[in-house]
Short mmCIF file of C-alpha atoms in Angstrom, two decimals:
data_model
loop_
_atom_site.label_atom_id
_atom_site.label_comp_id
_atom_site.label_asym_id
_atom_site.label_seq_id
_atom_site.Cartn_x
_atom_site.Cartn_y
_atom_site.Cartn_z
CA MET A 284 -10.85 -2.41 23.29
CA LYS A 285 -7.25 -3.26 24.04
CA ILE A 286 -5.45 -3.29 20.68
CA LEU A 287 -1.85 -4.04 19.71
CA PHE A 288 -0.22 -2.85 16.48
CA ILE A 289 3.06 -4.33 15.33
CA GLY A 290 4.57 -1.32 13.60
CA GLY A 291 2.00 1.41 13.87
CA THR A 292 3.91 4.35 12.38
CA GLY A 293 3.58 3.72 8.62
CA THR A 294 1.40 5.28 5.95
CA ILE A 295 -1.59 3.08 6.75
CA SER A 296 -1.08 2.37 10.43
CA MET A 297 -0.42 5.94 11.57
CA ALA A 298 -3.83 7.10 10.38
CA ILE A 299 -5.50 4.15 12.11
CA SER A 300 -3.57 4.80 15.32
CA ARG A 301 -4.72 8.42 15.39
CA ARG A 302 -8.32 7.41 14.79
CA LEU A 303 -8.34 4.78 17.53
CA ILE A 304 -6.78 7.17 20.06
CA ALA A 305 -9.45 9.74 19.21
CA GLN A 306 -12.09 7.06 19.79
CA GLY A 307 -10.67 6.37 23.24
CA GLU A 308 -9.38 2.85 22.54
CA GLU A 309 -6.48 1.40 24.52
CA LEU A 310 -3.76 1.21 21.87
CA TRP A 311 -0.40 -0.49 22.26
CA LEU A 312 2.44 -0.31 19.72
CA LEU A 313 5.21 -2.88 19.42
CA ASN A 314 8.19 -1.54 17.50
CA ARG A 315 11.91 -0.93 17.81
CA GLY A 316 11.41 2.64 18.97
CA ASN A 317 13.69 4.04 16.28
CA ARG A 318 11.00 6.29 14.83
CA GLY A 319 9.10 8.75 16.95
CA THR A 320 5.35 8.33 16.75
CA GLY A 321 4.28 11.82 17.75
CA LEU A 322 1.24 10.16 19.30
CA THR A 323 -0.12 10.92 22.75
CA GLY A 324 -2.18 8.45 24.74
CA VAL A 325 -0.51 5.38 23.24
CA HIS A 326 1.38 2.64 25.08
CA GLU A 327 4.69 1.57 23.54
CA LEU A 328 6.60 -1.69 23.80
CA HIS A 329 10.09 -1.43 22.34
CA ALA A 330 11.29 -4.70 20.83
CA ASP A 331 12.22 -6.07 17.43
CA VAL A 332 9.44 -8.49 16.53
CA HIS A 333 11.89 -10.35 14.30
CA ASN A 334 13.71 -11.27 17.51
CA GLU A 335 10.98 -13.61 18.72
CA ARG A 336 12.48 -14.20 22.15
CA GLU A 337 12.79 -10.46 22.82
CA ALA A 338 9.23 -9.81 21.62
CA ALA A 339 7.81 -12.70 23.67
CA ALA A 340 9.48 -11.33 26.79
CA LYS A 341 7.91 -7.89 26.24
CA LEU A 342 4.47 -9.44 25.65
CA ASP A 343 4.64 -11.90 28.53
CA GLY A 344 1.32 -12.15 30.34
CA MET A 345 -0.48 -9.73 28.01
CA THR A 346 -3.71 -10.42 26.11
CA PHE A 347 -5.52 -8.27 23.54
CA ASP A 348 -8.90 -7.88 21.93
CA ALA A 349 -7.17 -7.41 18.58
CA VAL A 350 -3.64 -7.56 17.16
CA ALA A 351 -2.64 -6.22 13.74
CA ASP A 352 0.75 -6.79 12.12
CA PHE A 353 1.59 -4.04 9.62
CA ILE A 354 5.12 -5.28 8.86
CA ALA A 355 4.52 -8.98 8.12
CA PHE A 356 5.54 -9.80 4.55
CA THR A 357 6.17 -13.55 4.50
CA ALA A 358 4.61 -16.76 5.78
CA ALA A 359 7.58 -17.08 8.16
CA ASP A 360 6.66 -13.73 9.74
CA LEU A 361 3.13 -15.01 10.31
CA GLU A 362 4.25 -18.34 11.69
CA ARG A 363 6.10 -16.31 14.35
CA ASP A 364 2.99 -14.20 14.99
CA VAL A 365 0.85 -17.27 15.54
CA ARG A 366 3.36 -18.55 18.08
CA LEU A 367 3.31 -15.17 19.84
CA PHE A 368 -0.45 -14.55 19.85
CA GLU A 369 -2.36 -17.83 19.63
CA GLY A 370 -4.68 -17.90 22.63
CA LYS A 371 -3.76 -14.30 23.49
CA THR A 372 -5.99 -12.33 21.11
CA LYS A 373 -9.60 -12.47 20.00
CA GLN A 374 -8.70 -11.24 16.52
CA PHE A 375 -5.50 -11.14 14.46
CA ILE A 376 -5.42 -8.88 11.39
CA PHE A 377 -2.98 -9.49 8.56
CA ILE A 378 -2.35 -6.67 6.08
CA SER A 379 -2.17 -8.41 2.71
CA SER A 380 -2.39 -6.62 -0.66
CA ALA A 381 -4.76 -6.23 -3.59
CA SER A 382 -1.72 -6.90 -5.78
CA ALA A 383 -2.14 -10.55 -4.78
CA TYR A 384 -5.17 -10.86 -7.05
CA GLN A 385 -4.92 -12.80 -10.30
CA LYS A 386 -2.62 -11.23 -12.91
CA PRO A 387 -3.65 -10.81 -15.61
CA PRO A 388 -7.19 -10.53 -14.25
CA ALA A 389 -9.93 -12.62 -15.82
CA ASP A 390 -12.45 -9.87 -15.08
CA TYR A 391 -12.17 -6.14 -14.49
CA LEU A 392 -14.38 -6.37 -11.37
CA ILE A 393 -12.33 -7.45 -8.34
CA THR A 394 -14.03 -9.00 -5.33
CA GLU A 395 -12.65 -10.92 -2.37
CA SER A 396 -13.38 -14.16 -4.24
CA THR A 397 -11.16 -13.21 -7.20
CA PRO A 398 -8.38 -15.84 -7.37
CA LEU A 399 -5.01 -15.02 -5.85
CA ALA A 400 -2.20 -15.57 -8.35
CA ASN A 401 0.63 -13.24 -9.32
CA PRO A 402 3.55 -14.81 -11.22
CA TYR A 403 5.22 -11.42 -11.77
CA TRP A 404 5.83 -10.08 -8.26
CA GLU A 405 7.49 -11.89 -5.35
CA TYR A 406 5.99 -9.40 -2.89
CA SER A 407 2.51 -10.49 -3.92
CA ARG A 408 3.36 -14.19 -3.86
CA ASN A 409 4.65 -13.80 -0.31
CA LYS A 410 1.38 -12.14 0.71
CA ILE A 411 -0.57 -15.01 -0.88
CA ALA A 412 1.51 -17.56 1.03
CA GLY A 413 0.84 -15.64 4.23
CA GLU A 414 -2.90 -15.66 3.60
CA ASP A 415 -2.86 -19.38 2.85
CA PHE A 416 -1.02 -20.14 6.09
CA LEU A 417 -3.36 -18.06 8.26
CA MET A 418 -6.55 -19.42 6.71
CA LYS A 419 -5.24 -22.95 7.28
CA LYS A 420 -4.69 -22.08 10.96
CA TYR A 421 -8.21 -20.65 11.10
CA ARG A 422 -9.79 -23.75 9.57
CA GLU A 423 -7.79 -26.24 11.62
CA ASN A 424 -7.31 -24.49 14.97
CA GLY A 425 -9.74 -21.57 14.98
CA PHE A 426 -7.01 -18.95 14.93
CA PRO A 427 -9.12 -15.75 14.73
CA VAL A 428 -7.70 -14.17 11.58
CA THR A 429 -9.06 -11.31 9.50
CA ILE A 430 -7.26 -10.59 6.24
CA VAL A 431 -7.27 -7.03 4.92
CA ARG A 432 -6.35 -6.28 1.30
CA PRO A 433 -5.52 -2.61 0.63
CA SER A 434 -4.88 -1.25 -2.82
CA HIS A 435 -2.76 1.91 -3.31
CA THR A 436 -3.06 3.83 -0.02
CA PHE A 437 -1.22 7.13 0.42
CA ASP A 438 -0.81 10.04 2.82
CA GLU A 439 0.49 13.60 2.67
CA ARG A 440 4.15 12.52 2.67
CA SER A 441 4.36 10.81 -0.74
CA VAL A 442 2.60 11.54 -4.03
CA PRO A 443 1.43 8.32 -5.71
CA VAL A 444 2.79 8.10 -9.25
CA ALA A 445 2.94 5.19 -11.69
CA LEU A 446 6.72 4.96 -11.77
CA HIS A 447 9.41 6.13 -9.38
CA GLY A 448 12.85 5.17 -8.15
CA ALA A 449 14.18 3.80 -4.89
CA LYS A 450 13.96 7.13 -3.05
CA GLY A 451 10.28 7.82 -3.57
CA SER A 452 8.20 9.93 -5.89
CA TYR A 453 9.60 13.43 -5.39
CA GLN A 454 11.96 13.12 -8.36
CA VAL A 455 8.91 12.82 -10.63
CA LEU A 456 7.61 16.11 -9.25
CA ASP A 457 11.04 17.64 -9.75
CA ARG A 458 11.01 16.58 -13.41
CA MET A 459 7.60 18.20 -13.83
CA LEU A 460 8.80 21.43 -12.25
CA LYS A 461 11.82 21.52 -14.57
CA GLY A 462 9.68 20.90 -17.66
CA LYS A 463 11.26 17.50 -18.26
CA PRO A 464 9.23 14.64 -19.74
CA VAL A 465 7.68 12.17 -17.31
CA ILE A 466 7.29 8.47 -18.11
CA ILE A 467 3.80 7.02 -17.82
CA PRO A 468 3.51 3.26 -18.41
CA GLY A 469 1.39 2.03 -21.30
CA ASP A 470 -0.81 4.64 -22.93
CA GLY A 471 -1.81 6.09 -19.56
CA THR A 472 -5.49 5.20 -19.93
CA THR A 473 -5.40 2.34 -17.41
CA PHE A 474 -7.70 3.14 -14.50
CA TRP A 475 -6.30 3.04 -10.99
CA THR A 476 -7.66 3.45 -7.47
CA LEU A 477 -5.98 5.58 -4.81
CA THR A 478 -7.20 5.71 -1.22
CA TYR A 479 -6.26 8.40 1.28
CA ASN A 480 -5.03 6.85 4.51
CA THR A 481 -7.64 8.48 6.75
CA ASP A 482 -10.37 6.89 4.63
CA PHE A 483 -8.64 3.52 4.88
CA ALA A 484 -8.57 3.97 8.66
CA SER A 485 -12.35 4.39 8.67
CA GLY A 486 -12.86 0.96 7.13
CA PHE A 487 -10.13 -0.73 9.15
CA SER A 488 -11.31 0.53 12.53
CA GLY A 489 -14.77 -0.86 11.79
CA LEU A 490 -13.31 -4.34 11.36
CA LEU A 491 -11.52 -4.27 14.73
CA GLY A 492 -13.47 -6.28 17.26
CA ASN A 493 -16.05 -7.16 14.61
CA PRO A 494 -16.90 -10.86 15.05
CA ARG A 495 -18.38 -11.03 11.54
CA ALA A 496 -14.93 -10.20 10.13
CA VAL A 497 -13.16 -13.20 11.69
CA GLY A 498 -12.30 -15.82 9.10
CA GLN A 499 -12.88 -13.29 6.32
CA ALA A 500 -10.79 -11.46 3.73
CA VAL A 501 -11.89 -7.87 3.18
CA GLN A 502 -10.59 -5.32 0.70
CA ILE A 503 -10.48 -1.71 1.85
CA MET A 504 -10.19 1.08 -0.68
CA SER A 505 -12.10 3.83 -2.42
CA ASP A 506 -14.42 2.81 -5.24
CA GLU A 507 -13.33 5.85 -7.28
CA ARG A 508 -11.09 5.46 -10.34
CA LEU A 509 -8.87 7.75 -12.39
CA SER A 510 -6.55 6.96 -15.28
CA TRP A 511 -2.80 7.31 -14.81
CA ASN A 512 -2.93 10.19 -17.30
CA GLN A 513 -5.52 11.95 -15.13
CA ILE A 514 -3.53 11.30 -11.95
CA HIS A 515 -0.38 12.85 -13.43
CA GLU A 516 -2.34 15.77 -14.89
CA ILE A 517 -3.76 16.56 -11.43
CA ILE A 518 -0.27 16.46 -9.92
CA ALA A 519 1.15 18.76 -12.61
CA ASP A 520 -1.79 21.15 -12.20
CA ALA A 521 -1.24 21.24 -8.43
CA LEU A 522 2.40 22.19 -9.14
CA GLY A 523 1.25 24.88 -11.56
CA VAL A 524 3.07 23.38 -14.54
CA GLN A 525 2.22 21.61 -17.78
CA LEU A 526 2.64 17.85 -17.94
CA HIS A 527 4.95 16.50 -20.63
CA ALA A 528 4.11 12.81 -20.71
CA VAL A 529 6.02 10.09 -22.53
CA HIS A 530 4.20 6.77 -22.80
CA ILE A 531 6.29 3.59 -22.78
CA SER A 532 5.07 0.01 -22.50
CA SER A 533 5.20 -1.68 -19.11
CA ASP A 534 6.99 -4.70 -20.61
CA PHE A 535 9.76 -2.48 -21.95
CA LEU A 536 10.12 -0.63 -18.64
CA GLY A 537 10.27 -3.93 -16.79
CA GLU A 538 13.15 -5.10 -18.98
CA ALA A 539 14.95 -1.75 -19.02
CA GLY A 540 14.74 -1.11 -15.28
CA THR A 541 16.97 -3.94 -14.14
CA GLN A 542 17.97 -2.05 -10.99
CA TYR A 543 14.29 -1.66 -10.03
CA ASP A 544 11.39 -4.09 -9.60
CA PHE A 545 9.26 -2.51 -12.32
CA ARG A 546 8.20 -5.90 -13.70
CA GLY A 547 6.54 -6.67 -10.39
CA GLU A 548 5.06 -3.22 -9.81
CA LEU A 549 3.82 -2.74 -13.36
CA THR A 550 3.17 -6.09 -15.05
CA GLY A 551 2.30 -7.53 -11.64
CA ASP A 552 0.02 -4.69 -10.55
CA LYS A 553 -0.41 -1.22 -12.02
CA SER A 554 -0.74 -2.14 -15.70
CA TYR A 555 -4.24 -3.58 -15.41
CA PRO A 556 -7.49 -1.59 -15.24
CA VAL A 557 -9.57 -2.83 -12.32
CA LEU A 558 -12.68 -1.89 -10.41
CA PHE A 559 -12.85 -2.95 -6.78
CA ASP A 560 -16.19 -4.09 -5.40
CA ILE A 561 -16.29 -2.95 -1.76
CA SER A 562 -19.82 -4.12 -1.00
CA LYS A 563 -18.48 -6.68 1.50
CA LEU A 564 -16.71 -3.92 3.43
CA ARG A 565 -19.90 -1.87 3.47
CA ARG A 566 -21.87 -4.83 4.82
CA LEU A 567 -19.35 -5.38 7.61
CA VAL A 568 -18.81 -1.66 8.31
CA PRO A 569 -22.03 0.18 7.37
CA SER A 570 -20.55 3.52 8.48
CA PHE A 571 -17.67 3.32 5.99
CA ARG A 572 -17.44 6.17 3.51
CA THR A 573 -14.60 7.98 1.76
CA GLU A 574 -14.30 11.67 2.55
CA THR A 575 -11.24 12.54 0.46
CA THR A 576 -11.53 12.18 -3.30
CA MET A 577 -8.51 11.06 -5.26
CA ALA A 578 -8.05 14.57 -6.69
CA GLN A 579 -8.35 16.19 -3.25
CA GLY A 580 -5.83 13.76 -1.78
CA LEU A 581 -3.35 14.36 -4.60
CA ARG A 582 -3.56 18.14 -4.26
CA LYS A 583 -3.24 17.95 -0.47
CA THR A 584 -0.15 15.75 -0.79
CA VAL A 585 1.54 17.96 -3.39
CA ALA A 586 0.96 21.02 -1.19
CA TYR A 587 2.42 19.26 1.86
CA ILE A 588 5.52 18.01 0.06
CA MET A 589 6.28 21.36 -1.52
CA SER A 590 6.09 23.03 1.90
CA HIS A 591 8.22 20.41 3.70
CA GLU A 592 11.82 20.16 2.53
CA GLU A 593 12.35 16.86 4.35
CA CYS A 594 9.91 15.28 1.88
CA GLN A 595 11.84 16.59 -1.14
CA ILE A 596 14.28 13.73 -1.53
CA PRO A 597 16.20 13.88 -4.83
CA ASP A 598 16.91 10.71 -6.77
CA PRO A 599 19.53 11.54 -9.41
CA GLU A 600 19.97 7.87 -10.37
CA PHE A 601 16.30 7.52 -11.28
CA ASP A 602 16.38 10.89 -13.04
CA LYS A 603 19.28 9.77 -15.26
CA TRP A 604 17.56 6.45 -15.93
CA CYS A 605 14.44 8.29 -17.14
CA ASP A 606 16.55 10.46 -19.43
CA ARG A 607 18.27 7.38 -20.93
CA VAL A 608 15.00 5.51 -21.50
CA ILE A 609 13.32 8.53 -23.10
CA ALA A 610 16.38 9.14 -25.30
CA ALA A 611 16.41 5.49 -26.40
CA ARG A 612 12.73 5.73 -27.33
CA GLN A 613 13.39 8.85 -29.39
CA GLN A 614 16.38 7.27 -31.14
CA ALA A 615 14.24 4.27 -32.10
CA LEU A 616 11.57 6.58 -33.52
CA ASP A 617 14.16 8.62 -35.42
CA SER A 618 15.67 5.49 -36.97
CA LEU A 619 12.24 4.33 -38.18
CA LEU A 620 11.43 7.72 -39.69
CA LYS A 621 14.60 7.99 -41.76
#
């Protein structure tokens, strides 16, 4: 197949790109060329897709079996994509998000038919608007869309934690290594699903060129679950230290973290225990299976980060914020115990 990725070098897309190249597919990447791919056997088109005229010039005369946009976040982005690719691809894949599902959920079991509604997070509302636009184009004009909804997908470059600052999750690991307390939202018993990016790539590649996937929304993730307490315990164990957890409500963190979007990320996503039903994915891609457990992926990621200094990005602002929030919690407790 001749496939075009818009982006193609992110956490999700890099793993898919590597898999498709290994399978012998003809893969094209459209990006600005600012970030080296490290990929061999891939064709690159350097243009900023947000500059529609520039992108259209690069794509002039080209057609594809499938196009996937990994950097579309709004309906306006997708309106541009439809203008660029209508009549030029047999399948267009939009990367939406499982955070778009109803919050708070009416049921713990999440399927593709779970309503989309998230009043807490603009990111999720934008994804919903994008889905609505594309499905309207499919119903009215036959635009060949497939919608993919990932949950929390990660790779070796960033450890997934419940709460982190603007510079990534390393500062949480640094706090663990220094014996400092780490904030876990709620009581830490909320179950969460993490999916290693190579496993996500297995499901995604099976949807490419799959005619049964056109006009469908499909969620791709592991069906394993761990609590946030368990996730942080595994990370601490991989670092060889003891976890000192401090549990604080998501509502409080959302109000206290005015410089961050914790209300969206927590109240709009991570605070709710969910179980994803991936039976639809398995029907469409019978070969799909996860090969990396959540614990294996976490340990692999910790080992990689601790052996690669470029991944150890300090975030002193977030560190100080954690100290202030934990101190405020302790002061409130002390005042009540007097």
